[in-house]
Short mmCIF file of C-alpha atoms in Angstrom, two decimals:
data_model
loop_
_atom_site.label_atom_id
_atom_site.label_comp_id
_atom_site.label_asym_id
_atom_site.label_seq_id
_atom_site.Cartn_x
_atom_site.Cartn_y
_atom_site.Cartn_z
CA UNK A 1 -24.37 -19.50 -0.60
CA UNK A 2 -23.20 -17.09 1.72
CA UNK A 3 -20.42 -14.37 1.10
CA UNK A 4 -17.94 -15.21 4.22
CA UNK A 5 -14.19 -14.55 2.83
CA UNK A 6 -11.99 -12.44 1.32
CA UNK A 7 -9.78 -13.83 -0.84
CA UNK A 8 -5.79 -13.04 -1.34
CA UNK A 9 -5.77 -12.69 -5.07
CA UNK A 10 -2.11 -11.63 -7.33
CA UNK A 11 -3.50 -12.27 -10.87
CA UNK A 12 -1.57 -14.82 -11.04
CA UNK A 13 -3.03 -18.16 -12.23
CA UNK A 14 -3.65 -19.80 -9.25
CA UNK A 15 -5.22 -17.20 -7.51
CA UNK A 16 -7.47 -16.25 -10.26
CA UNK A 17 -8.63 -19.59 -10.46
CA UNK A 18 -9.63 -19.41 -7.27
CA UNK A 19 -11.31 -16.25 -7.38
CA UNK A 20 -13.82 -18.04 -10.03
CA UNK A 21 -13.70 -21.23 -8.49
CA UNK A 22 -15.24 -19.74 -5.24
CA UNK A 23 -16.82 -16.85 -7.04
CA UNK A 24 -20.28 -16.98 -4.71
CA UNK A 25 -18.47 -16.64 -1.72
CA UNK A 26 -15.61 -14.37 -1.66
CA UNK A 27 -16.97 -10.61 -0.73
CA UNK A 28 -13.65 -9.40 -0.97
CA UNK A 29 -10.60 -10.15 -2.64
CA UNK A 30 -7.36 -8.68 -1.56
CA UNK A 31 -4.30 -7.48 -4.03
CA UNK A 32 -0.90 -6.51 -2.11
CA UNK A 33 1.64 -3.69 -3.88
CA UNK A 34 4.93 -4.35 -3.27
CA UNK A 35 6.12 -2.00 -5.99
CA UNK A 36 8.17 -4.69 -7.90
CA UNK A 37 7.38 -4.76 -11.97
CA UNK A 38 5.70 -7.95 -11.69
CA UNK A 39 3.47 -7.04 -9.07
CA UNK A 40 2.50 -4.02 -11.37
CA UNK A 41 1.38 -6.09 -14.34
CA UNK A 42 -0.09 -8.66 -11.79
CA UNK A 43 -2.48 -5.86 -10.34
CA UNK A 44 -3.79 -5.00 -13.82
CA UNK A 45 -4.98 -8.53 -14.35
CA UNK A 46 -6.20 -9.06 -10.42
CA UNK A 47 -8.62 -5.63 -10.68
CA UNK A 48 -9.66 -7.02 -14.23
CA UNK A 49 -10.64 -10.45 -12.59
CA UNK A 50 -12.43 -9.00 -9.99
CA UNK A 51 -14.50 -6.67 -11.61
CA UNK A 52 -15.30 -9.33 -14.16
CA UNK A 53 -17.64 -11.22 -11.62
CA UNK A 54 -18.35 -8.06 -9.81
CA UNK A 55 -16.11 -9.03 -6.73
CA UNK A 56 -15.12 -5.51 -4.78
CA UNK A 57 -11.20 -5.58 -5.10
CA UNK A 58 -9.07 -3.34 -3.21
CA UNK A 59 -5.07 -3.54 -3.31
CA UNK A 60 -2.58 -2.71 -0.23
CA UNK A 61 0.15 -1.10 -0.35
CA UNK A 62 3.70 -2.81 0.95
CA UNK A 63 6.20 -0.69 -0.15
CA UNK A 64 8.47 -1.10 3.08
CA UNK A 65 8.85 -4.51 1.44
CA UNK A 66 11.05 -2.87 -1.17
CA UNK A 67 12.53 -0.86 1.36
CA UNK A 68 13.76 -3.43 4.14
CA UNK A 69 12.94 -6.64 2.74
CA UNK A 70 15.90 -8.89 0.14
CA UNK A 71 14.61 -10.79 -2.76
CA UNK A 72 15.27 -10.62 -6.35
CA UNK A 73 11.40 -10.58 -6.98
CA UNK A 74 11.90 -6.73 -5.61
CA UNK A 75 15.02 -5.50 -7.33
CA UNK A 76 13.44 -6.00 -10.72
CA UNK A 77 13.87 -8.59 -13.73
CA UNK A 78 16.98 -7.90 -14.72
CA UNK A 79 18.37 -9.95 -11.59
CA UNK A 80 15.22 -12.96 -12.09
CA UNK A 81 17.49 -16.48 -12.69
CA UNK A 82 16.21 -18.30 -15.66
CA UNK A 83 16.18 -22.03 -14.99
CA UNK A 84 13.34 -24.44 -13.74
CA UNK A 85 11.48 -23.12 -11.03
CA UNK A 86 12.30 -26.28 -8.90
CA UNK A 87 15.97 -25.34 -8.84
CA UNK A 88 17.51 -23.75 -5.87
CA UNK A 89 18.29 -20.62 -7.59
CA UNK A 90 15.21 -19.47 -7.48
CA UNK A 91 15.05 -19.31 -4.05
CA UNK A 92 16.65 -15.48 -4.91
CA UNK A 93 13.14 -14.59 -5.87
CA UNK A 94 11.61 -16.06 -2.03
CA UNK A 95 10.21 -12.61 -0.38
CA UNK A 96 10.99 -13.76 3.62
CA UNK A 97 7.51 -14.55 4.98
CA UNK A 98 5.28 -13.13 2.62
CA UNK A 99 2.07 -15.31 2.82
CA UNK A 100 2.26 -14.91 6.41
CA UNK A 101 2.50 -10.99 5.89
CA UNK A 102 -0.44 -11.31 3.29
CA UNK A 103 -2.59 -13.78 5.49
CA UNK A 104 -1.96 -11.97 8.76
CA UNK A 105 -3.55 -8.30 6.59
CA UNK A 106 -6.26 -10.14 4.95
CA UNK A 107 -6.86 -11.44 8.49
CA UNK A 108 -7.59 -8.23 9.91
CA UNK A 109 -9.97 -7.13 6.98
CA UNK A 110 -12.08 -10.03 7.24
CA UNK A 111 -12.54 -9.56 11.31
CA UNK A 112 -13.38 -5.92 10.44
CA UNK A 113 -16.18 -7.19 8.22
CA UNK A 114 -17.51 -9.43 9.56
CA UNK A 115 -16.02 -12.58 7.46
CA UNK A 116 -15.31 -15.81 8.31
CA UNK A 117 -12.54 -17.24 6.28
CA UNK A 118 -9.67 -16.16 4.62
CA UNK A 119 -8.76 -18.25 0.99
CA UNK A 120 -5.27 -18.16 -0.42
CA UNK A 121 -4.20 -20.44 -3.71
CA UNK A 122 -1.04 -22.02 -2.70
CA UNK A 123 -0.18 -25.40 -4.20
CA UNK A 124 2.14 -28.37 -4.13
CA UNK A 125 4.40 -26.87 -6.88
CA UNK A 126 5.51 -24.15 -4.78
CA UNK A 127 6.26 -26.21 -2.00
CA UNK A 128 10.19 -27.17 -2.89
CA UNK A 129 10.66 -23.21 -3.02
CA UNK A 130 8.53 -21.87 -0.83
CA UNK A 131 8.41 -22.69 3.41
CA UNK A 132 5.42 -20.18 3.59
CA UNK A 133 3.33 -22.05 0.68
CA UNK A 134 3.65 -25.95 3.00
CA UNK A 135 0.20 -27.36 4.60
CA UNK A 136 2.43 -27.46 7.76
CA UNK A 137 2.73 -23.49 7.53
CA UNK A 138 -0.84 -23.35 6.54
CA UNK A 139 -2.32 -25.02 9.27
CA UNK A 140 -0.17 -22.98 11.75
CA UNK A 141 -1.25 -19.56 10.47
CA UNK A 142 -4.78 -20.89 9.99
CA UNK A 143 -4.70 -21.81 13.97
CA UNK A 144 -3.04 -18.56 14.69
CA UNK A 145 -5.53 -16.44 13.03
CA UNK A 146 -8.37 -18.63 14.73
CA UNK A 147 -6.75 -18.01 17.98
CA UNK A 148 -6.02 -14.44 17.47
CA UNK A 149 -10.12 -13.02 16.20
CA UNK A 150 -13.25 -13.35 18.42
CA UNK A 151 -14.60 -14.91 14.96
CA UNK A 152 -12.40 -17.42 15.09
CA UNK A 153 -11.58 -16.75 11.68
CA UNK A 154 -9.90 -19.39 9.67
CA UNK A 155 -7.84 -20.45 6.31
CA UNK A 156 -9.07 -22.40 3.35
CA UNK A 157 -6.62 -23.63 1.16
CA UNK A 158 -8.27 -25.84 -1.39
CA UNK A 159 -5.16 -25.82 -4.10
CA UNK A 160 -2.37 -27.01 -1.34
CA UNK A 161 -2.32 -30.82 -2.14
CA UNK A 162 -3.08 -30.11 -6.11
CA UNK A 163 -0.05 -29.11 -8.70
CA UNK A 164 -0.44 -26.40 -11.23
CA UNK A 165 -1.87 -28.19 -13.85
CA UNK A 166 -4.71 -29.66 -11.81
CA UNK A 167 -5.62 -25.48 -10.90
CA UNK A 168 -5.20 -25.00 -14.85
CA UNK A 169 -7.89 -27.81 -15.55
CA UNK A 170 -10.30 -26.62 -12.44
CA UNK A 171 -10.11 -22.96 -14.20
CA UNK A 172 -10.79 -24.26 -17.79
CA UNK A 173 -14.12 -25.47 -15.79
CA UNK A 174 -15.15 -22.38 -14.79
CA UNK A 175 -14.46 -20.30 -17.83
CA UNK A 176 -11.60 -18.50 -16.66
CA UNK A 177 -9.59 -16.49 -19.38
CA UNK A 178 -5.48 -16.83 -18.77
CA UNK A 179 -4.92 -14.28 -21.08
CA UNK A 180 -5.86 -12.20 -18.21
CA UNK A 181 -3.60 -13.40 -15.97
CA UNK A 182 0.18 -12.73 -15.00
CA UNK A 183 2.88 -14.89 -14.05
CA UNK A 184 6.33 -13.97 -15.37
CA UNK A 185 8.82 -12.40 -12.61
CA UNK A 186 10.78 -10.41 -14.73
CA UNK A 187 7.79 -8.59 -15.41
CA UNK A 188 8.34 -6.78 -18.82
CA UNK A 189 4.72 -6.20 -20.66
CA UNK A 190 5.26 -9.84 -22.61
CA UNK A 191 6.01 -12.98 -20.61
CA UNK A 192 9.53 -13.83 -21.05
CA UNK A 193 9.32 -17.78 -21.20
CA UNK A 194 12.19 -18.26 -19.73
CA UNK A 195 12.29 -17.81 -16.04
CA UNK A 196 11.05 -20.46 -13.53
CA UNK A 197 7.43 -19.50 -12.97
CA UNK A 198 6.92 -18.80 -17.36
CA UNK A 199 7.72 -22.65 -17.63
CA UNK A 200 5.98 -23.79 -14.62
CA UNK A 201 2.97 -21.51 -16.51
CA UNK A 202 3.99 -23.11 -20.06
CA UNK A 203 4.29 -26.67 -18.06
CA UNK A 204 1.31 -26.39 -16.31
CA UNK A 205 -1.24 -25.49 -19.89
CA UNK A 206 0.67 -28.49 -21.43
CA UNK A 207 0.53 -31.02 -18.61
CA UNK A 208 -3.55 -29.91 -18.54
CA UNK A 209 -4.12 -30.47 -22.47
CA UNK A 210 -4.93 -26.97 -22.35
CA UNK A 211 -4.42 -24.50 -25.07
CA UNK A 212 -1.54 -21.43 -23.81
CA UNK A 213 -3.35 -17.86 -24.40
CA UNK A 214 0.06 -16.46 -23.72
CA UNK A 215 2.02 -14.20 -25.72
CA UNK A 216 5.67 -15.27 -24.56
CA UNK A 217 8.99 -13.30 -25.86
CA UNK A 218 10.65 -16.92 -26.15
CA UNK B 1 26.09 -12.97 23.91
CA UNK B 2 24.61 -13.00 20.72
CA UNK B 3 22.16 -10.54 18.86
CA UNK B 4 19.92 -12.61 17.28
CA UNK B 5 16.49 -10.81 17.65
CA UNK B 6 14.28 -8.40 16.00
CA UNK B 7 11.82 -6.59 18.84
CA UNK B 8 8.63 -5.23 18.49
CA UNK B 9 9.11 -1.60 20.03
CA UNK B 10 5.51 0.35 20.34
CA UNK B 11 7.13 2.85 23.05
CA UNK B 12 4.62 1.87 25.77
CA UNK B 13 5.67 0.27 29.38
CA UNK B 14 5.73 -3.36 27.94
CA UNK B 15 8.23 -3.12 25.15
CA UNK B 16 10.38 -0.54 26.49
CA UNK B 17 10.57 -2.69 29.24
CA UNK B 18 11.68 -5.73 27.33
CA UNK B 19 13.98 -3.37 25.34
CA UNK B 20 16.21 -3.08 28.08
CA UNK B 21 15.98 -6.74 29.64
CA UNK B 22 16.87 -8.02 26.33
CA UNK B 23 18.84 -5.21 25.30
CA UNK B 24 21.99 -7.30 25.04
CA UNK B 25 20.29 -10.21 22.42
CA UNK B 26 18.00 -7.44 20.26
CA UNK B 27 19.87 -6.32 16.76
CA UNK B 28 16.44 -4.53 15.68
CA UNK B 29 13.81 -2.78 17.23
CA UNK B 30 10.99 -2.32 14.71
CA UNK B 31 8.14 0.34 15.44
CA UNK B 32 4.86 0.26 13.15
CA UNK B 33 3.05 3.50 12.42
CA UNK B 34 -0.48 2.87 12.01
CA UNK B 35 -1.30 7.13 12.16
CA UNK B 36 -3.16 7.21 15.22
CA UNK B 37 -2.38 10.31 17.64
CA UNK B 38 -1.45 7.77 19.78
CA UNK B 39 0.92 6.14 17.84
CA UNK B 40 2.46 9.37 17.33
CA UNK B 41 3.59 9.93 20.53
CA UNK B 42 4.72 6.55 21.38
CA UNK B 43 6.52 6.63 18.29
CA UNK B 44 8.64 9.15 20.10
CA UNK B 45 8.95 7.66 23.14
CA UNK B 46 10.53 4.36 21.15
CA UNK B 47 12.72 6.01 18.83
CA UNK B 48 13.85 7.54 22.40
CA UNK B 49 14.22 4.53 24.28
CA UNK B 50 16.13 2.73 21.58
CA UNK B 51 18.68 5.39 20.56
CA UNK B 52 19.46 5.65 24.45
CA UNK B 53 20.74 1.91 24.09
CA UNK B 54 22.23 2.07 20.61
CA UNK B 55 19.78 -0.17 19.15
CA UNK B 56 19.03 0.27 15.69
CA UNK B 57 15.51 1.14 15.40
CA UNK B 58 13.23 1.35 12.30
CA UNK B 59 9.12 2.33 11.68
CA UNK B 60 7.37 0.36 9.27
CA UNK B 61 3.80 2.11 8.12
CA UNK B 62 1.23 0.78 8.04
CA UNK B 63 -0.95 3.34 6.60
CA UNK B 64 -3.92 0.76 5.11
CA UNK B 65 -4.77 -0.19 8.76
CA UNK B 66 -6.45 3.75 9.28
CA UNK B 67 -8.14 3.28 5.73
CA UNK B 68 -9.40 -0.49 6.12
CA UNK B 69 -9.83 -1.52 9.67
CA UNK B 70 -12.22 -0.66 11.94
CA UNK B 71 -11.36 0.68 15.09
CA UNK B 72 -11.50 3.61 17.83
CA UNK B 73 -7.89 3.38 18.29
CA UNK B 74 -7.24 4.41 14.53
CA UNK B 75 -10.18 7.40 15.08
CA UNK B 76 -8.50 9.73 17.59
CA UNK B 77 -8.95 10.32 21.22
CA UNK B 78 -12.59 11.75 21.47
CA UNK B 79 -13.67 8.37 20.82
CA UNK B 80 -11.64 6.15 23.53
CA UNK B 81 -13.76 5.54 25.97
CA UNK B 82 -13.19 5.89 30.09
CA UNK B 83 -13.24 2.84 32.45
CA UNK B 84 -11.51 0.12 33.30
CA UNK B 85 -8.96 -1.40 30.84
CA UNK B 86 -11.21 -4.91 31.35
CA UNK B 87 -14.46 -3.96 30.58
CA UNK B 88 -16.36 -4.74 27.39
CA UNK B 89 -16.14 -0.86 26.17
CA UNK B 90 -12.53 -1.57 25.85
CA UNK B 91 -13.40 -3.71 22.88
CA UNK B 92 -13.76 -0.71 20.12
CA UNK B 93 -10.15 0.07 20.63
CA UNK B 94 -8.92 -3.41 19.40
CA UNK B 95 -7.68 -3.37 16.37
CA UNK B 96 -7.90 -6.39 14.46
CA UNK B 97 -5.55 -8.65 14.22
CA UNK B 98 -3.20 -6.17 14.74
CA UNK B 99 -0.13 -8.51 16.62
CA UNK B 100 -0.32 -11.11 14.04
CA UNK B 101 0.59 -8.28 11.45
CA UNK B 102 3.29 -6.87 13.86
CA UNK B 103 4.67 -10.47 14.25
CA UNK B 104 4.47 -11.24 10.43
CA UNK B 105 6.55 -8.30 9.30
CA UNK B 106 8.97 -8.50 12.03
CA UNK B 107 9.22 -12.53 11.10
CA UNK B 108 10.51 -10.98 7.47
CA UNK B 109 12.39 -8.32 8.79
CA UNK B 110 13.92 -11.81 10.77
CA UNK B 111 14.52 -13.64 7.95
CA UNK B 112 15.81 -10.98 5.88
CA UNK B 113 18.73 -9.85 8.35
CA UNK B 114 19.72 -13.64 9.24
CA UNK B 115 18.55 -13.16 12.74
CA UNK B 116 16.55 -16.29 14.86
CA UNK B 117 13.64 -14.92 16.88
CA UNK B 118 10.95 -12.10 17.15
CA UNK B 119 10.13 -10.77 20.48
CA UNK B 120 6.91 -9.17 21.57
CA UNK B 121 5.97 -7.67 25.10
CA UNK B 122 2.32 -8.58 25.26
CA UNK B 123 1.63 -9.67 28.68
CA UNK B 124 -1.76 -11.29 30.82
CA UNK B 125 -3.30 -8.25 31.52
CA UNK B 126 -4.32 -8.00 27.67
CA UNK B 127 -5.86 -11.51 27.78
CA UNK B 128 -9.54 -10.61 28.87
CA UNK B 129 -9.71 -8.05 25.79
CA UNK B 130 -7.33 -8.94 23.06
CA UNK B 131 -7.48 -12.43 21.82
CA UNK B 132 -3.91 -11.75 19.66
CA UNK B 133 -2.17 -11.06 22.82
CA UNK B 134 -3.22 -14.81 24.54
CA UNK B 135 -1.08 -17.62 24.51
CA UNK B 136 -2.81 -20.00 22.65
CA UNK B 137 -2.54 -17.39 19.86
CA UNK B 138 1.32 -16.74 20.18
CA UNK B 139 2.52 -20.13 19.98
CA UNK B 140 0.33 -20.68 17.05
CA UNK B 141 1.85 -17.91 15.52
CA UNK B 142 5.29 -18.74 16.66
CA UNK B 143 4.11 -22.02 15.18
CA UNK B 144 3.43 -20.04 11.74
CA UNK B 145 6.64 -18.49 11.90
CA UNK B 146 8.91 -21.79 12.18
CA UNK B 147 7.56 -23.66 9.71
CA UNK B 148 6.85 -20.06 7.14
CA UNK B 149 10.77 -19.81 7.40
CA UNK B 150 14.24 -21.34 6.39
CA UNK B 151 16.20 -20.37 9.53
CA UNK B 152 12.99 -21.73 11.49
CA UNK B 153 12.17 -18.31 13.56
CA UNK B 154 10.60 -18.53 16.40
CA UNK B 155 8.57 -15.83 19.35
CA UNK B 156 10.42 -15.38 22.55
CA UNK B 157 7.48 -13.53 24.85
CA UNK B 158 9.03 -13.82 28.52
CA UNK B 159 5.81 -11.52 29.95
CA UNK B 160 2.99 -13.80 28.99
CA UNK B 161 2.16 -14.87 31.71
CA UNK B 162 3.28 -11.84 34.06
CA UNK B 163 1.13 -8.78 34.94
CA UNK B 164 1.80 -5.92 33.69
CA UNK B 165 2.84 -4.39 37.56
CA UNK B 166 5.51 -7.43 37.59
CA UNK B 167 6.65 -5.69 34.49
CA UNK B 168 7.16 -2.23 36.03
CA UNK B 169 9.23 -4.35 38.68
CA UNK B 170 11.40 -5.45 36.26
CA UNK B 171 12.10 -2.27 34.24
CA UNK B 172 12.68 -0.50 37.54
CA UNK B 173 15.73 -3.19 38.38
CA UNK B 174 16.75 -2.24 34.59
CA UNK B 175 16.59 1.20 34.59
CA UNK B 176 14.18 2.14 32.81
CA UNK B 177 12.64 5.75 32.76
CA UNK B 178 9.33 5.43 32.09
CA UNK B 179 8.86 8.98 31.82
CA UNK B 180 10.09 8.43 28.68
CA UNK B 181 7.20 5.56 27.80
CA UNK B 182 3.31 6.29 26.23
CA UNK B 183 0.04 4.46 27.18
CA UNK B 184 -2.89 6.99 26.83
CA UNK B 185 -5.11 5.72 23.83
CA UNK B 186 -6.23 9.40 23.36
CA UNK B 187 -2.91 10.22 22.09
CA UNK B 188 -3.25 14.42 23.72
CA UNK B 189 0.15 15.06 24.90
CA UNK B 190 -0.27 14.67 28.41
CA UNK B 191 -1.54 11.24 29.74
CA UNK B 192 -5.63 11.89 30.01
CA UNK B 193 -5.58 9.65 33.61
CA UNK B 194 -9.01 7.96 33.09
CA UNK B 195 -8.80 5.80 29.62
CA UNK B 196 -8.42 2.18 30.29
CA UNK B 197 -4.55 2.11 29.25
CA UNK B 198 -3.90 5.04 31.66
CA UNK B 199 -5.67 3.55 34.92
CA UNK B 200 -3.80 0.23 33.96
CA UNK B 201 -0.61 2.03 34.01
CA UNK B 202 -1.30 4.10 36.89
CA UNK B 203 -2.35 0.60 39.24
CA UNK B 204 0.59 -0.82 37.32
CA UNK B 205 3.23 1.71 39.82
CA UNK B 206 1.22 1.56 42.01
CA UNK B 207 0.84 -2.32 42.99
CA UNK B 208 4.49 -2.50 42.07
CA UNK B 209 5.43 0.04 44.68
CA UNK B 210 7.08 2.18 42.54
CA UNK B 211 6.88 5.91 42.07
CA UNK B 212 4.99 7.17 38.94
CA UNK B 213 7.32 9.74 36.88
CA UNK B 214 3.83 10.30 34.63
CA UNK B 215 2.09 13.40 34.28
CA UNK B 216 -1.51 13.22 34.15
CA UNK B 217 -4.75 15.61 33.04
CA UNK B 218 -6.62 14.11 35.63
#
């Protein structure tokens, strides 16, 4: 198996999976700082991931996000809606074009090395939400960046047609430890179990017949 | 007329150029400051251009591109090499990938202020060297951006297809001083004459039949 991508990796679930799901070719995986709390706690577990299987990690920093860009994901938790993540209120916590901001960097990196592919780990359940997470914006960014290299670099996106539970049962396969893994956007050092991405997380372990590693506040 | 725009401002010919052709549609001109010398000094030139025209202008850094990405742009002048801008040697200056991250932030900035469309000045004398600036590439990415977003934003690139001497034309009917505009790619303060980017911008006045206000080393 070749090495040919680098890999956009949060330390969130989905991406983590990922990371161990494609372990033997990712060469590089890709953290982004956007100096919210969440992304903070998020790093911790991404650089633990990484160096877990011996994948060189390196994290780029974003902070003009926080200086010019509106979400709720940026202020802090304090201003994170509880409620399911499917509702519209949690569109509050959509960062405008971020995957395309992400894919577009991780782009770059993988024409300066040499890579082939780029792998992200959106999925169906953040589709309601989330333009930027859709197979239609997928295939458009993967064309772009194709038409934009000389190595016609392109996306993989393995999760996009499979919900959150699905990823959760694919991870249990390949050994991966959620305990090391973030998800909650208030971002205080527990998960709070009530916003819309700590039951999505709660949803997804129960939906999978998976025991929850996580220590939640409620 | 309405100002529904965010522009891509580097401070060269091209986007000071569409600056003032669109100045009456653009609510934002964003610069990015990727610390080359170069960059410096056309950082100037835009901040310039756009406070002549009461445009709000802003510089998002980019700082990660000098650490990351491979290129003799992002090493400093001594390493540009001389010749024609469409030779092969031009090829170490690209930087990768560089307009789809442009186009990705300014797609947020987009989103974030409420405004429809990003513009960008790239134009078909890039084509033979830089495969972001083609037009299979933009309208993928404008692709990208459309379906990435909820307003649906979209690229407006009027020079595409022009050269970049039709260009001069139309900045000269606009007023535009291009004294006030920076091309060299070794970034000294005075344009060096004999990099690619300067003998493009000299046969740019040239073939256009206008006088050129620039002063040059050699």
């Amino acid at each position: 198996m070749i090495k040919d991508s680098v890999l956009i990796l949060s330390g969130g679930m989905d991406s983590v999976t990922l990371l161990h799901y494609m372990k033997n070719r990712i060469a590089l995986a890709v953290s982004f700082d956007y100096g919210s709390n969440h992304n903070e706690r998020e790093l911790k577990c991404a650089r633990y991931q990484a160096e877990s299987l011996n994948i060189p990690h390196i994290v780029i920093p974003l902070s003009f996000m926080k200086v010019y860009f509106k979400s709720s994901l940026l202020e802090g938790g304090e201003k994170i809606p509880d409620g399911d993540y499917d509702s519209d209120n949690m569109k509050s916590t959509v960062v405008p074009f971020r995957n395309g901001i992400m894919l577009s960097v991780a782009c770059g990196l993988a024409e300066t090395k040499g890579l082939k592919h780029v792998m992200m780990a959106n999925h169906g359940g953040d589709h309601a939400i989330y333009p930027d997470c859709r197979e239609e914006f997928t295939h458009a960014m993967s064309k772009a960046m194709e038409t934009g290299t000389y190595d016609r670099i392109t996306l993989i996106d393995p999760f996009t047609n499979l919900e959150k539970h699905d990823i959760a049962k694919i991870g249990a396969e390949h050994g991966v430890d959620y305990a090391y893994t973030y998800s909650c956007y208030k971002g205080a050092e527990r998960h709070c179990g009530t916003c819309g991405t700590c039951r999505e997380r709660k949803e997804a372990f129960a939906k999978a017949g998976l025991e929850d590693p996580t220590l939640y506040e409620n």
